[in-house]
PDB file of N, CA and C in Angstrom:
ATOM      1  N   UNK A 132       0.227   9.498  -5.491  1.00 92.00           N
ATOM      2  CA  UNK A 132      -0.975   8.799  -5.077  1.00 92.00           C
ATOM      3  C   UNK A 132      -0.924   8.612  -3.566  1.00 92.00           C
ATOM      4  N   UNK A 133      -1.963   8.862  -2.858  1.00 94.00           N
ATOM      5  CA  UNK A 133      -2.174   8.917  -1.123  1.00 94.00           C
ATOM      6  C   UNK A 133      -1.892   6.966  -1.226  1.00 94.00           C
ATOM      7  N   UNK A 134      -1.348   7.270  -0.086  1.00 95.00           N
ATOM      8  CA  UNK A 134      -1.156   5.317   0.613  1.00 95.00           C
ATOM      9  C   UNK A 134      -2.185   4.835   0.762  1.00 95.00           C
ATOM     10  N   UNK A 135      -3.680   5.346   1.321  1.00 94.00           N
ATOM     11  CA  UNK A 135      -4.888   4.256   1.418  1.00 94.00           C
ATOM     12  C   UNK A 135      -5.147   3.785   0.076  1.00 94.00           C
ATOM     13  N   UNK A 136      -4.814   4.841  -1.312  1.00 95.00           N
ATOM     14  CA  UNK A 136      -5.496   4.151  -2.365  1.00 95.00           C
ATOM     15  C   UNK A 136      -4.330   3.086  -3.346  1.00 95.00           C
ATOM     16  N   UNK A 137      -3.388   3.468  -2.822  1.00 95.00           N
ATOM     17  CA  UNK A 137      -2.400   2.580  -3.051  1.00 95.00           C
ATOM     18  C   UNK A 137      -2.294   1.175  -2.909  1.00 95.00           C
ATOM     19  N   UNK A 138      -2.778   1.250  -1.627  1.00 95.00           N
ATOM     20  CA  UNK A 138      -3.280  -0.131  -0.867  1.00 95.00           C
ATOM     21  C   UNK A 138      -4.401  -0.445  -1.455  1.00 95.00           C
ATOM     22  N   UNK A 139      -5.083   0.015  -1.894  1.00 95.00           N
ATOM     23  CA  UNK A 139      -6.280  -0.449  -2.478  1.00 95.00           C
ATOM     24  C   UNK A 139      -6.284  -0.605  -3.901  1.00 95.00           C
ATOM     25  N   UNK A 140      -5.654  -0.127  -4.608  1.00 94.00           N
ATOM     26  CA  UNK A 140      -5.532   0.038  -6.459  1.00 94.00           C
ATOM     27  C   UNK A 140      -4.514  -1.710  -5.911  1.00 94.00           C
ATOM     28  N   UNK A 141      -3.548  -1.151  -5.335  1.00 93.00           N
ATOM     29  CA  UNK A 141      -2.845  -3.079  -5.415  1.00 93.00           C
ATOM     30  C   UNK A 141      -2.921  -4.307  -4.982  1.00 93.00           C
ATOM     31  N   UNK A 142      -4.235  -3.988  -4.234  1.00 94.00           N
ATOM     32  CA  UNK A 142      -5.116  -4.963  -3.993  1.00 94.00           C
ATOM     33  C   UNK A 142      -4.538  -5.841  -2.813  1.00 94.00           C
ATOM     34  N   UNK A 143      -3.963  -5.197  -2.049  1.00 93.00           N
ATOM     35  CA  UNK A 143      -2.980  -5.459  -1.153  1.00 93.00           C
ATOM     36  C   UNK A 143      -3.985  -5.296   0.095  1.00 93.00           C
ATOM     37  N   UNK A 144      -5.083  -4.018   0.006  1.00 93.00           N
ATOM     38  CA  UNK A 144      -6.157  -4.334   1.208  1.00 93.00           C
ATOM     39  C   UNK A 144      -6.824  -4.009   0.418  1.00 93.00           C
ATOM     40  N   UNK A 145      -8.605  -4.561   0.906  1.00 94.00           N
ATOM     41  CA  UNK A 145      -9.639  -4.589  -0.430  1.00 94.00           C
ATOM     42  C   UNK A 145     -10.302  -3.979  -0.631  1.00 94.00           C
ATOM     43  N   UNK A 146     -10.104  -2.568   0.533  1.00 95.00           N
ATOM     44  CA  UNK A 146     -11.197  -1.231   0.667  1.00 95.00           C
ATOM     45  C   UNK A 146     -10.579  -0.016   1.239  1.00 95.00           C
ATOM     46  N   UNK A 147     -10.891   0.815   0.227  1.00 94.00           N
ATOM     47  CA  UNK A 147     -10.349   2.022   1.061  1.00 94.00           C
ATOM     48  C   UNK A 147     -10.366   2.807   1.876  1.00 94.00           C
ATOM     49  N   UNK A 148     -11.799   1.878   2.669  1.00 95.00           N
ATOM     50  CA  UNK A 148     -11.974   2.788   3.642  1.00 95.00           C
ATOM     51  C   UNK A 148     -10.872   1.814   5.476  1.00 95.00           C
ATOM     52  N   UNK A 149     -10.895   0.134   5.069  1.00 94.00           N
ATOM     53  CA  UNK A 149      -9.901  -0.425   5.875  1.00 94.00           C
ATOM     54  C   UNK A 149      -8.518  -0.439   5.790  1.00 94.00           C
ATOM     55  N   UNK A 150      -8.037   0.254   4.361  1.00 94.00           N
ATOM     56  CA  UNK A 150      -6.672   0.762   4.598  1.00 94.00           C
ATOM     57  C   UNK A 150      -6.623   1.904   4.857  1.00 94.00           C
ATOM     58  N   UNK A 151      -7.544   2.848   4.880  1.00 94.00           N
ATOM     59  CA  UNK A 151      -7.209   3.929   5.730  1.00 94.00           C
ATOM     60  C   UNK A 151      -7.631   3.959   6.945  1.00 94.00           C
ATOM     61  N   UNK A 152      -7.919   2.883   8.132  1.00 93.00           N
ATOM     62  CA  UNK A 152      -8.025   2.708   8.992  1.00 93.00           C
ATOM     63  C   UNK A 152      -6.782   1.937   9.955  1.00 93.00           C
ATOM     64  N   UNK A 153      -6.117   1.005   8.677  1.00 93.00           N
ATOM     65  CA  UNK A 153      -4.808   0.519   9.351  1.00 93.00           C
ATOM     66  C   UNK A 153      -3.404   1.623   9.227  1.00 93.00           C
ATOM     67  N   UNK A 154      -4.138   2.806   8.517  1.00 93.00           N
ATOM     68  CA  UNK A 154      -2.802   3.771   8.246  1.00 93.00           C
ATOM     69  C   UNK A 154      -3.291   5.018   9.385  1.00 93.00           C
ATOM     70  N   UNK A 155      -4.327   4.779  10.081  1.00 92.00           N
ATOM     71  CA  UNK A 155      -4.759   6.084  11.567  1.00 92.00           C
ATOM     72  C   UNK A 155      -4.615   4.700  12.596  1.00 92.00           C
ATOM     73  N   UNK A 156      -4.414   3.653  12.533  1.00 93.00           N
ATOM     74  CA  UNK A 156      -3.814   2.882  13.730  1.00 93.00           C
ATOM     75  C   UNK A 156      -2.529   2.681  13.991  1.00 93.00           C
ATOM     76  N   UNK A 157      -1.753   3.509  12.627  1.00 93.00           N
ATOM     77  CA  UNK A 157      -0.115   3.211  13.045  1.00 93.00           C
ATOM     78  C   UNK A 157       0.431   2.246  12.716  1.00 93.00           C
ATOM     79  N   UNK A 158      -0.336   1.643  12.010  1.00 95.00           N
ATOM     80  CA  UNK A 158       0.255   0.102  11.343  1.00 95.00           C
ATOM     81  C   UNK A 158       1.191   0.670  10.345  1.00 95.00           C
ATOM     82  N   UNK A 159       1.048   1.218   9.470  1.00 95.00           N
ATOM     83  CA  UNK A 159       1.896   1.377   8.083  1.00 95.00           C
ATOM     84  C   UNK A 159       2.860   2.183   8.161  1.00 95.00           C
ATOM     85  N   UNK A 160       4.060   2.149   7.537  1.00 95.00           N
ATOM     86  CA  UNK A 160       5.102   2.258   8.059  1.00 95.00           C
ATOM     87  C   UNK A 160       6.123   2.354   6.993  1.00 95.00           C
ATOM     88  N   UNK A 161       6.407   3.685   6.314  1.00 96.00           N
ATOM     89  CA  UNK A 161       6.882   3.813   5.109  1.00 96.00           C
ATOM     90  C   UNK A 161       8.208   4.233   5.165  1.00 96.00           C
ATOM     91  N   UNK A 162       9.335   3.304   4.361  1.00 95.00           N
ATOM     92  CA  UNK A 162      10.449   4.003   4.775  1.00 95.00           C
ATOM     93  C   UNK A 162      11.057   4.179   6.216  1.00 95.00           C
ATOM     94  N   UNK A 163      10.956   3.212   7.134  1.00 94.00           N
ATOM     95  CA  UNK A 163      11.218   3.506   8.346  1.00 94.00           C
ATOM     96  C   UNK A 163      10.568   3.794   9.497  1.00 94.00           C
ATOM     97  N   UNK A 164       9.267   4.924   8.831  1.00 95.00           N
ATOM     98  CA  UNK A 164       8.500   6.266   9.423  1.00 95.00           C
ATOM     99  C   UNK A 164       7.047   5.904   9.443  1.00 95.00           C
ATOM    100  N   UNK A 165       6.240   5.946  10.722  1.00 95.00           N
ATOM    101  CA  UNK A 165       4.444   5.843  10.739  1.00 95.00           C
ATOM    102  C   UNK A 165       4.533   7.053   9.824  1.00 95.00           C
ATOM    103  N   UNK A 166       3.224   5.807   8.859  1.00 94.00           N
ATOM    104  CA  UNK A 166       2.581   7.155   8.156  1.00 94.00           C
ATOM    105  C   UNK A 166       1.595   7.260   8.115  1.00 94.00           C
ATOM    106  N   UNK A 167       0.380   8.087   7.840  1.00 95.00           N
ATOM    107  CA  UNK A 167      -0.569   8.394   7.696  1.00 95.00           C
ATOM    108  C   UNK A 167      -1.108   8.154   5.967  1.00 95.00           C
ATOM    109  N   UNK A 168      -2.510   8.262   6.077  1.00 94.00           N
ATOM    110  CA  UNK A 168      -3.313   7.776   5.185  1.00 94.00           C
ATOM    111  C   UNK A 168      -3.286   8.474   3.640  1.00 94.00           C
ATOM    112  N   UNK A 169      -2.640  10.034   3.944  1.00 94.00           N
ATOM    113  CA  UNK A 169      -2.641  10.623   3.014  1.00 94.00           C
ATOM    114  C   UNK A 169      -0.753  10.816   2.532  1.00 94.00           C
ATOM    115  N   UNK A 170      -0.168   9.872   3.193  1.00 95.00           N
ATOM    116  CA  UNK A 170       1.065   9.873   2.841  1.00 95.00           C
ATOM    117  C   UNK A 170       0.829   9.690   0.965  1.00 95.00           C
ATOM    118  N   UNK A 171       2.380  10.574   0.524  1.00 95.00           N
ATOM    119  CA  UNK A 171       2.304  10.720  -0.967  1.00 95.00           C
ATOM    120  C   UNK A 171       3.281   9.568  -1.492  1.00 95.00           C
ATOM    121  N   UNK A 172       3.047   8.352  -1.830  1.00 96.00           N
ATOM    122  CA  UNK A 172       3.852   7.314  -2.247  1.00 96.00           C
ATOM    123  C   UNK A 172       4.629   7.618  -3.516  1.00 96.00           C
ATOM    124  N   UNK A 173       5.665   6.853  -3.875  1.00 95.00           N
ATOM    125  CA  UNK A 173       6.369   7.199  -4.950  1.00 95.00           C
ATOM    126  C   UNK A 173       7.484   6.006  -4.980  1.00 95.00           C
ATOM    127  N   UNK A 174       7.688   5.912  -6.204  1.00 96.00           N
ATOM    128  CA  UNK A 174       8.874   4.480  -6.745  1.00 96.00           C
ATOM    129  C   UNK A 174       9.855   4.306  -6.130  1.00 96.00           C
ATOM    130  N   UNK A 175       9.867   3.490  -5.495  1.00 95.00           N
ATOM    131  CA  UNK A 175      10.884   2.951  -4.769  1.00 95.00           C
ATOM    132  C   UNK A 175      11.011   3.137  -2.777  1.00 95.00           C
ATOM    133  N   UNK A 176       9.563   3.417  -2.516  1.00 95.00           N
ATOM    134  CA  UNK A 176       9.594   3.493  -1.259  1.00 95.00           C
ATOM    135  C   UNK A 176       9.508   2.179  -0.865  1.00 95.00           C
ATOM    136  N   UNK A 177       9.569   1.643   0.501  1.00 97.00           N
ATOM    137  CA  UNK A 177       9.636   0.443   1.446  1.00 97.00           C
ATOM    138  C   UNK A 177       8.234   0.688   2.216  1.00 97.00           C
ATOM    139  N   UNK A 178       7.121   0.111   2.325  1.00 96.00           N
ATOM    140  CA  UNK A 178       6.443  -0.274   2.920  1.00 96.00           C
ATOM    141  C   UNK A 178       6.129  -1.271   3.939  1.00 96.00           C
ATOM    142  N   UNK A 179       5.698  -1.147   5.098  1.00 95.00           N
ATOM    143  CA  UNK A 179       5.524  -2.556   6.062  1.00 95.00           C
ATOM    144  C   UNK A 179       4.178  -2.350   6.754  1.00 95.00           C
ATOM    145  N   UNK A 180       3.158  -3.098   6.727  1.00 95.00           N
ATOM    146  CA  UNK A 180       2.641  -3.154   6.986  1.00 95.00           C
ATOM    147  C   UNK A 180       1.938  -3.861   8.142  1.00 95.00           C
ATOM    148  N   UNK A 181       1.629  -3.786   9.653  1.00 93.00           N
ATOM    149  CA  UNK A 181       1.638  -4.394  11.012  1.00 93.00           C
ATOM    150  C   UNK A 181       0.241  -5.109  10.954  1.00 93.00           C
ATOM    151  N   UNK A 182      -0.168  -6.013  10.606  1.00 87.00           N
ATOM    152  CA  UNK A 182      -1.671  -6.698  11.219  1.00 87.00           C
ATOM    153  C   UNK A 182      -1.329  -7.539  12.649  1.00 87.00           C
ATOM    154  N   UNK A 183      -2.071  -7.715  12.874  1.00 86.00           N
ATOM    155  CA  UNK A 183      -2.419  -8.139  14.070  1.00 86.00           C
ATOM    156  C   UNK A 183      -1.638  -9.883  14.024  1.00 86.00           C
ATOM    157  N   UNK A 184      -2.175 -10.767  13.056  1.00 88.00           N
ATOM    158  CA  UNK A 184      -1.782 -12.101  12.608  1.00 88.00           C
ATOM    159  C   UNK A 184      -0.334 -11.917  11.774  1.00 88.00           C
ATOM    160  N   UNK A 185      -0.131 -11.193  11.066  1.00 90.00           N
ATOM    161  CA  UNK A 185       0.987 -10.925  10.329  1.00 90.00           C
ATOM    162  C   UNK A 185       1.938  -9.252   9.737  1.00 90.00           C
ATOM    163  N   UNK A 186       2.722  -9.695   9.455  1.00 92.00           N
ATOM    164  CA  UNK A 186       3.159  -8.880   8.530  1.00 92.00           C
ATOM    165  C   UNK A 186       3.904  -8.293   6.919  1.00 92.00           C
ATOM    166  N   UNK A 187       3.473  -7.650   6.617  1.00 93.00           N
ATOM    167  CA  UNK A 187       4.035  -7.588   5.237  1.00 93.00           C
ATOM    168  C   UNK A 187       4.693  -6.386   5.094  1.00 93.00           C
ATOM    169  N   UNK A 188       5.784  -6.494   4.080  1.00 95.00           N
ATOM    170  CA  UNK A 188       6.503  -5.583   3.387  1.00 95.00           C
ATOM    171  C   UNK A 188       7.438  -5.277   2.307  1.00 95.00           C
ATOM    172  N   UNK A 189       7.137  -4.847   1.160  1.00 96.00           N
ATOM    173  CA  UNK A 189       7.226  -4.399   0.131  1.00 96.00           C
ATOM    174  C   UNK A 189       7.674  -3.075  -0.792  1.00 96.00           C
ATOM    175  N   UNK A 190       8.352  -3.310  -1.560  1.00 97.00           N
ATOM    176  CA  UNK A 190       9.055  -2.082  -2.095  1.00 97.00           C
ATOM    177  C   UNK A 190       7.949  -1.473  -3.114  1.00 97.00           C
ATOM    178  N   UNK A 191       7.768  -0.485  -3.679  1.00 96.00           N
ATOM    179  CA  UNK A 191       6.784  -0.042  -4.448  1.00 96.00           C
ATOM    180  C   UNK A 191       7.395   0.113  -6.017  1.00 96.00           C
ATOM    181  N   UNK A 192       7.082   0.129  -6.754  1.00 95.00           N
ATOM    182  CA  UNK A 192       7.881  -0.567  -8.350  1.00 95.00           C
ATOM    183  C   UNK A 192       7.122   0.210  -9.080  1.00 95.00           C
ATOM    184  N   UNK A 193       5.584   0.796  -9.066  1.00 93.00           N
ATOM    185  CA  UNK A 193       4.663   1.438 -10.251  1.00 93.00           C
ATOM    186  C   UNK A 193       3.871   2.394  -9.359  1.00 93.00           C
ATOM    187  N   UNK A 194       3.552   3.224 -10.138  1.00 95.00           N
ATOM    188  CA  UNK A 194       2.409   3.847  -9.012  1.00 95.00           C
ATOM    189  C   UNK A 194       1.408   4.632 -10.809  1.00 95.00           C
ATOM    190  N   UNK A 195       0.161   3.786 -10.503  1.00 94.00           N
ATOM    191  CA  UNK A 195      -0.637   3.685 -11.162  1.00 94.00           C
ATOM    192  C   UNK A 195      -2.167   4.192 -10.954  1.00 94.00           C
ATOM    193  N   UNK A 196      -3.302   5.094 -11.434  1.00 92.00           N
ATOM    194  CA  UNK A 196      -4.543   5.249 -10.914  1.00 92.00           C
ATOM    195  C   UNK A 196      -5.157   3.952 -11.149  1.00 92.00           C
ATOM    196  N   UNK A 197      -5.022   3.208 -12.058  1.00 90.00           N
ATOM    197  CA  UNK A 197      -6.179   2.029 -12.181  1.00 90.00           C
ATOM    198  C   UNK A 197      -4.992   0.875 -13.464  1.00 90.00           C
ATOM    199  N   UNK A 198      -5.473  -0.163 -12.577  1.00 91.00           N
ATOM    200  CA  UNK A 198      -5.101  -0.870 -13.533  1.00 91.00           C
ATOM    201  C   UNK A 198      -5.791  -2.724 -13.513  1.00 91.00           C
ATOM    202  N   UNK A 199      -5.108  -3.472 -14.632  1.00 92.00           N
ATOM    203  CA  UNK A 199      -6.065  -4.901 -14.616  1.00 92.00           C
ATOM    204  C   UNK A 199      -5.187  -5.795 -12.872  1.00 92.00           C
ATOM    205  N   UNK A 200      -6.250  -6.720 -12.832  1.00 91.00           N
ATOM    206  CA  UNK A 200      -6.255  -7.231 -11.622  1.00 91.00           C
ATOM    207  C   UNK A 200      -5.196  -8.735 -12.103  1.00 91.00           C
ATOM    208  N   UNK A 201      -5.065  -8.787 -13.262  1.00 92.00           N
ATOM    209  CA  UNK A 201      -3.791  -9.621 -14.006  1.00 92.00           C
ATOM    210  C   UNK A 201      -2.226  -9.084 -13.477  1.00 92.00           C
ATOM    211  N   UNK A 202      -1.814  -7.759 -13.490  1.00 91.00           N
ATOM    212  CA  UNK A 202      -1.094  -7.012 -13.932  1.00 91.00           C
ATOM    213  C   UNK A 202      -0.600  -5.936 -12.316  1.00 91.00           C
ATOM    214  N   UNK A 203      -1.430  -6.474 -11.593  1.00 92.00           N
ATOM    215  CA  UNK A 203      -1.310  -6.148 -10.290  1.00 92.00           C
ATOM    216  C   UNK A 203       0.122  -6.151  -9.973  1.00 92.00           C
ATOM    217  N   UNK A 204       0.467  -7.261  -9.746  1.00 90.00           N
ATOM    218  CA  UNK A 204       1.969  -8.062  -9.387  1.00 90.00           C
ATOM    219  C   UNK A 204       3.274  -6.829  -9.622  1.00 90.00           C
ATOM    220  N   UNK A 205       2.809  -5.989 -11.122  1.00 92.00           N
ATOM    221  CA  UNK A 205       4.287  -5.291 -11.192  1.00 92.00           C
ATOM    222  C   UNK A 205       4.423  -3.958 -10.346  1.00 92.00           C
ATOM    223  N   UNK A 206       3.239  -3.479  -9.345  1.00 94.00           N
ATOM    224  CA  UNK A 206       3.439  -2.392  -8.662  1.00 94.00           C
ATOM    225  C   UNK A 206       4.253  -2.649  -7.486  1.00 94.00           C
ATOM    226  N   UNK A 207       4.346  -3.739  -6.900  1.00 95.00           N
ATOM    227  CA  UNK A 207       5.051  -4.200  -5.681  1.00 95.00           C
ATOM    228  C   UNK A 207       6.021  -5.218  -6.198  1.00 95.00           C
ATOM    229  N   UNK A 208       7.071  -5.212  -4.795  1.00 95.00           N
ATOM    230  CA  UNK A 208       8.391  -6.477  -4.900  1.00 95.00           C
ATOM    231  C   UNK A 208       8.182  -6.859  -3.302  1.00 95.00           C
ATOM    232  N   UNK A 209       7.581  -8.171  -3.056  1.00 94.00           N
ATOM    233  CA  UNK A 209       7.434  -8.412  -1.533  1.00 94.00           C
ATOM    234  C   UNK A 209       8.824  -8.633  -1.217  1.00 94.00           C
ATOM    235  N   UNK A 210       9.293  -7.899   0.284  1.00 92.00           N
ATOM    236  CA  UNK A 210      10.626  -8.327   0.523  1.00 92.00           C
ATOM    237  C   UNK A 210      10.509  -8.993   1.939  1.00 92.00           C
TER     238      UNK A 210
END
């Protein structure tokens, strides 16, 4: 699954068209490495993510096309 929709299926950003705007500003940051929007995610990568006010980062645990907004929680481990 590409990283903008990743970010967006986990509700982690709320559109896919503004997480693929923070992943062509260099914010996201997978494994170490800027990545781009069409980066191919997979179990057990490290994510960090740069906003402006904060930051986040998270290990990836599921990688799912759709799922309930209950059930969110088990694709990520915030670290």
């Amino acid at each position: 699954m590409r990283l903008d929709k990743f970010l967006k299926v986990s509700r982690i950003i709320k559109r896919r068209t503004v997480a693929n705007e923070v992943c062509d500003a260099g914010k996201a940051i997978v494994n170490g490495k800027v990545a781009r929007a069409s980066y191919d995610v997979k179990v057990g990568d490290v994510v960090e993510l740069n906003f402006e006010s904060r930051s986040v980062k998270f290990r990836v645990d599921k990688v799912v096309e759709t799922i309930r907004k209950e059930d969110v929680s088990s694709m990520y481990t915030p670290l």
